[in-house]
Coordinates of C-alpha atoms in Angstrom, one line a residue:
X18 CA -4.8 -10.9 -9.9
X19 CA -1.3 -10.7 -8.5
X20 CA 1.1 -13.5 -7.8
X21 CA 4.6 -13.0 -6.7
X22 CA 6.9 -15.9 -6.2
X23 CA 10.8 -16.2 -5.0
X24 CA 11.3 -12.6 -4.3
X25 CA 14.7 -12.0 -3.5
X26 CA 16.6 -8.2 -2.5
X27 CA 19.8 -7.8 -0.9
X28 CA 21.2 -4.0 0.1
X29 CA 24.8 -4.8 0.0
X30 CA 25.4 -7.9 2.1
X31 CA 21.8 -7.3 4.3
X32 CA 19.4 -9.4 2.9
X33 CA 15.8 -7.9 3.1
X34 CA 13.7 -10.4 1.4
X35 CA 14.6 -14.2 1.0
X36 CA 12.3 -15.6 -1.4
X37 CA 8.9 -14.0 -0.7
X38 CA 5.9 -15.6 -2.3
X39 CA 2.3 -13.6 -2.3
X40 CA -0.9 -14.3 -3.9
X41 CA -3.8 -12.0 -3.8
X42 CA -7.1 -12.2 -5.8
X43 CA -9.2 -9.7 -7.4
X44 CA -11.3 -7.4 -4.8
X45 CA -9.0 -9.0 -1.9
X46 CA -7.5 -6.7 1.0
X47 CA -4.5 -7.8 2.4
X48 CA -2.9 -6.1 5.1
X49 CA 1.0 -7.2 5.7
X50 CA 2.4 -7.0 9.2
X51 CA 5.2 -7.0 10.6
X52 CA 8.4 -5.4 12.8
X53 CA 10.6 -2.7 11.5
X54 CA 13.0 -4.1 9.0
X55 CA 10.9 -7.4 8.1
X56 CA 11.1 -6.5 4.7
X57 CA 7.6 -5.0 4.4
X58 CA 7.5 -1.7 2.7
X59 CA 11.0 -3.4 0.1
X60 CA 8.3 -6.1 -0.8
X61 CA 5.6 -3.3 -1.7
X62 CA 8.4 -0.8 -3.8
X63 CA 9.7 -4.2 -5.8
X64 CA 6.5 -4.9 -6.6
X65 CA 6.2 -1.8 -8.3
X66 CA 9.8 -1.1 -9.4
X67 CA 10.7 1.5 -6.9
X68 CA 13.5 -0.6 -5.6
X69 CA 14.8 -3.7 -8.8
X70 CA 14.5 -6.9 -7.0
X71 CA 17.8 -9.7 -7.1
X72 CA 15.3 -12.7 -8.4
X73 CA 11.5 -12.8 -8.5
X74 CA 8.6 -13.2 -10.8
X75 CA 5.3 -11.6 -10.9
X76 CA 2.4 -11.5 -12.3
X77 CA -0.4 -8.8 -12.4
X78 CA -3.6 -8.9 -14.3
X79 CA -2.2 -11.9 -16.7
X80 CA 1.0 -9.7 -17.4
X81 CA 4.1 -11.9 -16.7
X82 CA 7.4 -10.4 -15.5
X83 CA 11.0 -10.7 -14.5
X84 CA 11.2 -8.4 -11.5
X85 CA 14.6 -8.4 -12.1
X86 CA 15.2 -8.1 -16.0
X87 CA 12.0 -6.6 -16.9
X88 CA 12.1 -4.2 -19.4
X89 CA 11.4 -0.5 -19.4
X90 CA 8.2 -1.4 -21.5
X91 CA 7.2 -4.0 -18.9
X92 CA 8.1 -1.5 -16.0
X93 CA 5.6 1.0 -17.7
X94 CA 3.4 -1.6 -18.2
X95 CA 3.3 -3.0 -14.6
X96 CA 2.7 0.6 -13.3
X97 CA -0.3 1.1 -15.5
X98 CA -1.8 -1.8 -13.3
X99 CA -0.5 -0.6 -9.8
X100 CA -0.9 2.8 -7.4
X101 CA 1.4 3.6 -4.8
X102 CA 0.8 5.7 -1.7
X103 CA 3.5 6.4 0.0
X104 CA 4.1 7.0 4.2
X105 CA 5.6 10.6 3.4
X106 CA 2.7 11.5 0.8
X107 CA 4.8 12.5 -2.0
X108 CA 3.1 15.4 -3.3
X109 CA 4.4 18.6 -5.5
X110 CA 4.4 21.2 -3.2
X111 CA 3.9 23.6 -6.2
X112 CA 0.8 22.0 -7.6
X113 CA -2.4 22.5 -5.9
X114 CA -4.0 19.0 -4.8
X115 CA -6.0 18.6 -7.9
X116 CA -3.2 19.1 -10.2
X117 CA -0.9 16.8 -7.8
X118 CA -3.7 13.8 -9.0
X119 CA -4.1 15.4 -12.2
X120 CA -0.6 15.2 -12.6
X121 CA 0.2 11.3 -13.0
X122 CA -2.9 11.2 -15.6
X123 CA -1.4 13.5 -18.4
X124 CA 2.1 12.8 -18.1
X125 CA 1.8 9.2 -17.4
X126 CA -1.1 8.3 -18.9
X127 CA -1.2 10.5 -21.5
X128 CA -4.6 11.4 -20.8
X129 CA -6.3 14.8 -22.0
X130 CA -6.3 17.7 -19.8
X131 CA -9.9 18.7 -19.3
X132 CA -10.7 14.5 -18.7
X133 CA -8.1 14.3 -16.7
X134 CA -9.3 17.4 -14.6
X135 CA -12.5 15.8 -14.1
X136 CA -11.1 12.8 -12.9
X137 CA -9.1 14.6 -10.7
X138 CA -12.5 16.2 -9.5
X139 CA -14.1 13.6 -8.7
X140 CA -10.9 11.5 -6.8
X141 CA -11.0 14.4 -4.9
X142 CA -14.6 14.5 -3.9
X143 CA -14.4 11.0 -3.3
X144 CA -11.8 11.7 -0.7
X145 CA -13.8 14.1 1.6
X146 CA -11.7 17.0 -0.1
X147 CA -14.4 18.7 -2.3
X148 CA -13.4 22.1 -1.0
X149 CA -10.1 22.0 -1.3
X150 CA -9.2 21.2 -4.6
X151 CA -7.6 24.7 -5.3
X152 CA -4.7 23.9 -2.0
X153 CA -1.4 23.6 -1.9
X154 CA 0.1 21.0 0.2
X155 CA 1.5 23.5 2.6
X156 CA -2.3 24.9 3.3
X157 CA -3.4 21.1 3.9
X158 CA -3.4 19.3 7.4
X159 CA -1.4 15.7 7.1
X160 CA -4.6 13.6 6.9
X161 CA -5.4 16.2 4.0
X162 CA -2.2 15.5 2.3
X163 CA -2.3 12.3 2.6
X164 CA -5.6 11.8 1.3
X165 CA -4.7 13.7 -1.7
X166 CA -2.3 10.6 -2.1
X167 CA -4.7 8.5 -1.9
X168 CA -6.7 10.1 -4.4
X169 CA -3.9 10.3 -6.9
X170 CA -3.9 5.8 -6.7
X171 CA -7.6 6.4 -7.1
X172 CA -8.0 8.4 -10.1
X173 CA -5.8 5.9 -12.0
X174 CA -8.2 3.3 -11.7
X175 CA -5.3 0.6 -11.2
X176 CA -5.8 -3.5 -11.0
X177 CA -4.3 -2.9 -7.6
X178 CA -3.5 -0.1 -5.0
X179 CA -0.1 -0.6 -2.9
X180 CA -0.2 1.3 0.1
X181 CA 3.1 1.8 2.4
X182 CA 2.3 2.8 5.8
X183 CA -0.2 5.4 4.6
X184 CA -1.0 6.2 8.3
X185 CA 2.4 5.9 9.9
X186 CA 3.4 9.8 9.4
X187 CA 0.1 11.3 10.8
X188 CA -0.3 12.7 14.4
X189 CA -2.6 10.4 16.1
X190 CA -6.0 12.3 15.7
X191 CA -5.7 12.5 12.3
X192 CA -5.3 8.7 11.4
X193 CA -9.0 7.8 11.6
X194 CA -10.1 10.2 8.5
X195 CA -7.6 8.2 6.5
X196 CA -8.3 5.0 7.3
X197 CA -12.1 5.7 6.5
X198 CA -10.8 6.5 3.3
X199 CA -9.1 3.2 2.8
X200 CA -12.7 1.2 4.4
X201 CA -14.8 3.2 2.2
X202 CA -12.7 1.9 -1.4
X203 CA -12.0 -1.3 0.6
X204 CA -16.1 -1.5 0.5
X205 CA -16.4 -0.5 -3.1
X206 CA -14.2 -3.8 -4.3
X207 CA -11.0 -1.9 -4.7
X208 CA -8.0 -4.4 -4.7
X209 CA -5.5 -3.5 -2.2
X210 CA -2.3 -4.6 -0.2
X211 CA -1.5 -2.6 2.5
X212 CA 1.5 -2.3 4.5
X213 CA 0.2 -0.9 8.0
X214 CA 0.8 -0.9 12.1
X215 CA -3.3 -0.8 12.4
X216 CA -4.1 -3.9 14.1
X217 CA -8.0 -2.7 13.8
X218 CA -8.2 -2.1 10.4
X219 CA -6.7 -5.4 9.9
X220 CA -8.7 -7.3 11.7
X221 CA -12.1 -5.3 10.3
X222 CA -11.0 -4.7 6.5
X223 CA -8.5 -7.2 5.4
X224 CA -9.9 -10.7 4.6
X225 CA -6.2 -11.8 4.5
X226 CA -3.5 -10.8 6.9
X227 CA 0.9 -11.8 6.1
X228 CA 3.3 -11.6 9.4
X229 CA 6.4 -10.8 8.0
X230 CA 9.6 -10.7 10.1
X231 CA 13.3 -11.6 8.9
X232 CA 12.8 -11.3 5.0
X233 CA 10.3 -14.6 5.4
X234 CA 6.3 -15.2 5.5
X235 CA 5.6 -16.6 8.5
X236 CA 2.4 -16.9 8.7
X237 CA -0.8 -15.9 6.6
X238 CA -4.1 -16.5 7.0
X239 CA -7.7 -14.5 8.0
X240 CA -8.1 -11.9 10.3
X241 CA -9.5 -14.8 12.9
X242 CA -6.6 -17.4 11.9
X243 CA -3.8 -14.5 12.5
X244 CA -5.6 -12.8 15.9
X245 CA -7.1 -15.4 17.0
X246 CA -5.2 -18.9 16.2
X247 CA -1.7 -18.0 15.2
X248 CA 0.3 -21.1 14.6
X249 CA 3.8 -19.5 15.0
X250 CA 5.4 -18.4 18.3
X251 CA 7.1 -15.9 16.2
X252 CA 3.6 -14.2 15.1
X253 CA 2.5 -14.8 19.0
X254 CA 5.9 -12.9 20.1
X255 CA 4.2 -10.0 17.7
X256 CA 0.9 -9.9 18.9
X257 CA 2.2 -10.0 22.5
X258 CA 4.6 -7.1 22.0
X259 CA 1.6 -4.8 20.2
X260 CA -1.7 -5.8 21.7
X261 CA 0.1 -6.5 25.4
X262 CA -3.6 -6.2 27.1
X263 CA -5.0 -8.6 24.3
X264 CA -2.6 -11.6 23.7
X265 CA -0.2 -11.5 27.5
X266 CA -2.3 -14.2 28.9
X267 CA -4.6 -15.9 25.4
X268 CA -2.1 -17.0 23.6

């Protein structure tokens, strides 16, 4: 589904990722961990060309590339396959949330209006946000917003949906209607990798979980392998630092 091997992106002299490798089947959900600056959210926006990588190849639903030298053809061709949602939303605040998913169907996907309208619908039903299809960004609460982002990946229908901290913006009370977003296509086989600080949705959702720190995998392995048998003191250092009443004593 998607492979990614020798991954490589400097910002000036900082190296952010030093030959990050990543394989992820069809209908997995893997969930990346990780501290600030471990590379996480560069790996996810190379992946999709946001940010050109220095070396790296990929390959996504039998399409090869040079995540480098890739072409604006390939580019086009790799974001046909891929959905981002992004930690900040992203939205138009001039479009109402049906044309903000709307949007990325006609103009990138050259897909008639009315169809594309009724695609839009439905993402948006999908989402919890049947009565509000007719908002504005400004009129919608942050888990609203954010789950207009969501269904914007949705309506797509991509091979695979990238998501970047989708939760990390939100005020604490809010996080739980997004994440059951995220469970409920989770549930329906929706491929996904997903950058994220939830240590529950991890351990429930994914059935694959990467520590990142330094640029580097780690360590990867199951929800059980990662929670409950890490192999590396540098992935025990992590779980001691974020689930102190957990892993002080286990581990």
């Amino acid at each position: 589904m998607l492979e990614i091997t020798g991954l490589r992106k400097s910002f000036g002299p900082l190296e952010i990722l030093k030959g990050v490798d990543l394989e992820i089947g069809k209908g997995d959900v893997v969930v990346i961990l990780g501290p600030s600056g471990s590379g996480k959210t560069t790996l996810l926006r190379c992946i999709n060309f946001l940010e050109r990588a220095d070396e790296g190849n990929a390959q996504i639903g039998g399409l090869q590339v040079d995540l480098r030298s890739a072409s604006k053809k390939e580019v086009h061709s790799v974001r046909q396959k891929t959905a981002f949602v992004f930690q900040n939303y992203n939205l138009f605040n001039n479009k109402t949330a049906i044309e903000n998913v709307a949007e990325g169907l006609i103009t990138g996907r050259k897909i008639p209006k009315k169809k594309a309208w009724e695609t839009a619908r439905k993402a948006l039903d999908k989402v919890g946000l049947s009565d509000k299809h007719d908002a504005f960004p400004s009129r919608l609460s942050g888990g609203q917003q954010q789950r207009v982002g969501i269904a914007r990946a949705v309506a797509l229908n991509p091979e695979i949906i990238l998501f970047d901290e989708p939760t990390s913006a939100l005020d604490p009370e809010l996080v739980g209607e997004v994440l059951g977003v995220m469970r409920q296509i989770a549930a329906e086989g929706t491929t996904m990798l997903v950058v994220t600080h939830e240590m529950q949705f991890a351990r429930d959702v994914a059935n694959k979980v990467i520590f990142m720190d330094g640029g580097v995998v780690v360590e990867s392995g199951t929800p059980d392998e990662i929670f409950g048998r890490p192999k590396e003191e540098r992935t025990k250092q992590f779980l001691r630092r974020v689930l102190p009443e957990e892993y002080n004593y286990s581990i």
